[in-house]
Amino acid sequence: MLIRLMGRLLMAHKGSVAAVVLLQLVQAAANLLLPTINAAIIDDGIVPGNTPVIHRLGLVMAGIAAVQAAAAIGAGYFGAATAMKLGQQLRAEIFLKIQSLSSREVARFGTQSLTTRATNDSQQIQAFALLVLTMLVAGPAMGLGGVILALQQDVGLSGVIIVIVPLLVLIMSAIVRRLIPLYREGQDLLDHAGGILREQIMGVTTIRAFVRQQHEKDRFARVNGGLTANNLQSALLVAAMLPMIMLVVNLSSVAIVWFGGQRIQAGQMNIGALTAFIAYIMQILLAIMMSMYVLMTAPRAAVCAERIGAVLDTEPSVTDPGERAGRVLPALPRTGPAGPSRRAAPWSSPASAFPIPGPRHLSSPVSPSQRCPAPPRPSWDPRAAERPPC
């Protein structure tokens, strides 16, 4: 549901999405080039003492850094603008759909639930779209490019990558699998809490009249406690992610320095290659962290997309007959040769597949005396006899 909803909404912004993808790829390519140039400065400039090489490669690094900054700013601008427009479009669609629903559908969803879906749920989809446009494109590009360039620097240390990447994927999948039911339960609890609060605000006079303040306080406290416990549990899972990732990052850095130092001492690796390898490992871990952050917000966005899709896919039980037939009925004239007339409008019930026309005898012209009926006059009024019978 989330992928289908996001794909449909982003189809209206193809140009902006293409610009974001292009700028993100430029930014990722610039990030990946910097460690290689830094390794060349160390091996070809600092170690042999070649100052012109240091100056030349330093200018190249400065130019690449400027291009990276410009691409990051442009990608951030287009990504934010596209996400805001997507959120505006989604809120407008939900609002128009709610306006077309009958009272039966509104009662089935609940007024507070519809309000939450049009505001909070659409905001979650908008925030997820912003993360996708600003992080999810650059993350895989940096990760894949980092793996290739790290192997190019030294194949012997690639065993560290083989160990840490599956470990991080395992941590990510375990956390995301636990977050999905928590986020779904949290949205339902948010609807329930909002509904109780709305009932208490609208019925505050009745609650005070029947001295039910303590009962309503206890009722809201139970729902609020459940919502707090749900949010606390999901927040603890999210907070546990960063220490686990930092533990993996620090252990991988220690392993790279340890084994890389031994290879340098044996003459199998240069110092610049070791620094570049460490930088690429950090970029790989950063890309995985960015992807994990996006995927950790995906469960909440998926739940919100399911709730929004349930509203958008609902067919109103009460519809206009012309709209059901795929056309708009022509407007009836307000006046005619015999004046305005009363017509029996066709009607339809939720159980009927076709509109039911009204009785024919109800269609009759309206006489002038029936257009503006005057109140009856008392019998003693001499003008009472002048009034024609209706």
PDB file of C-alpha atoms in Angstrom, residues 23 26-27 29-31 33-34 37 57-75:
ATOM      1  CA  LEU A  23      21.866  15.462  -7.721  1.00  0.00           C
ATOM      2  CA  VAL A  26      26.467  13.484  -8.126  1.00  0.00           C
ATOM      3  CA  GLN A  27      26.801  13.993  -4.377  1.00  0.00           C
ATOM      4  CA  ALA A  29      30.109  10.209  -6.573  1.00  0.00           C
ATOM      5  CA  ALA A  30      31.878  13.248  -5.110  1.00  0.00           C
ATOM      6  CA  ASN A  31      31.906  11.641  -1.658  1.00  0.00           C
ATOM      7  CA  LEU A  33      36.167  10.312  -4.977  1.00  0.00           C
ATOM      8  CA  LEU A  34      37.514  12.256  -2.008  1.00  0.00           C
ATOM      9  CA  ILE A  37      42.366  11.594  -3.893  1.00  0.00           C
ATOM     10  CA  LEU A  57      45.486  17.318  -5.824  1.00  0.00           C
ATOM     11  CA  GLY A  58      44.412  19.686  -3.052  1.00  0.00           C
ATOM     12  CA  LEU A  59      42.800  22.000  -5.632  1.00  0.00           C
ATOM     13  CA  VAL A  60      41.063  19.017  -7.203  1.00  0.00           C
ATOM     14  CA  MET A  61      39.697  17.997  -3.783  1.00  0.00           C
ATOM     15  CA  ALA A  62      38.464  21.541  -3.166  1.00  0.00           C
ATOM     16  CA  GLY A  63      36.643  21.577  -6.512  1.00  0.00           C
ATOM     17  CA  ILE A  64      35.041  18.199  -5.856  1.00  0.00           C
ATOM     18  CA  ALA A  65      33.981  19.362  -2.376  1.00  0.00           C
ATOM     19  CA  ALA A  66      32.359  22.464  -3.905  1.00  0.00           C
ATOM     20  CA  VAL A  67      30.446  20.326  -6.403  1.00  0.00           C
ATOM     21  CA  GLN A  68      29.356  18.013  -3.588  1.00  0.00           C
ATOM     22  CA  ALA A  69      28.067  20.921  -1.505  1.00  0.00           C
ATOM     23  CA  ALA A  70      26.150  22.406  -4.440  1.00  0.00           C
ATOM     24  CA  ALA A  71      24.598  19.022  -5.283  1.00  0.00           C
ATOM     25  CA  ALA A  72      23.620  18.455  -1.639  1.00  0.00           C
ATOM     26  CA  ILE A  73      21.940  21.871  -1.423  1.00  0.00           C
ATOM     27  CA  GLY A  74      20.064  21.358  -4.690  1.00  0.00           C
ATOM     28  CA  ALA A  75      18.959  17.850  -3.762  1.00  0.00           C
TER      29      ALA A  75
END
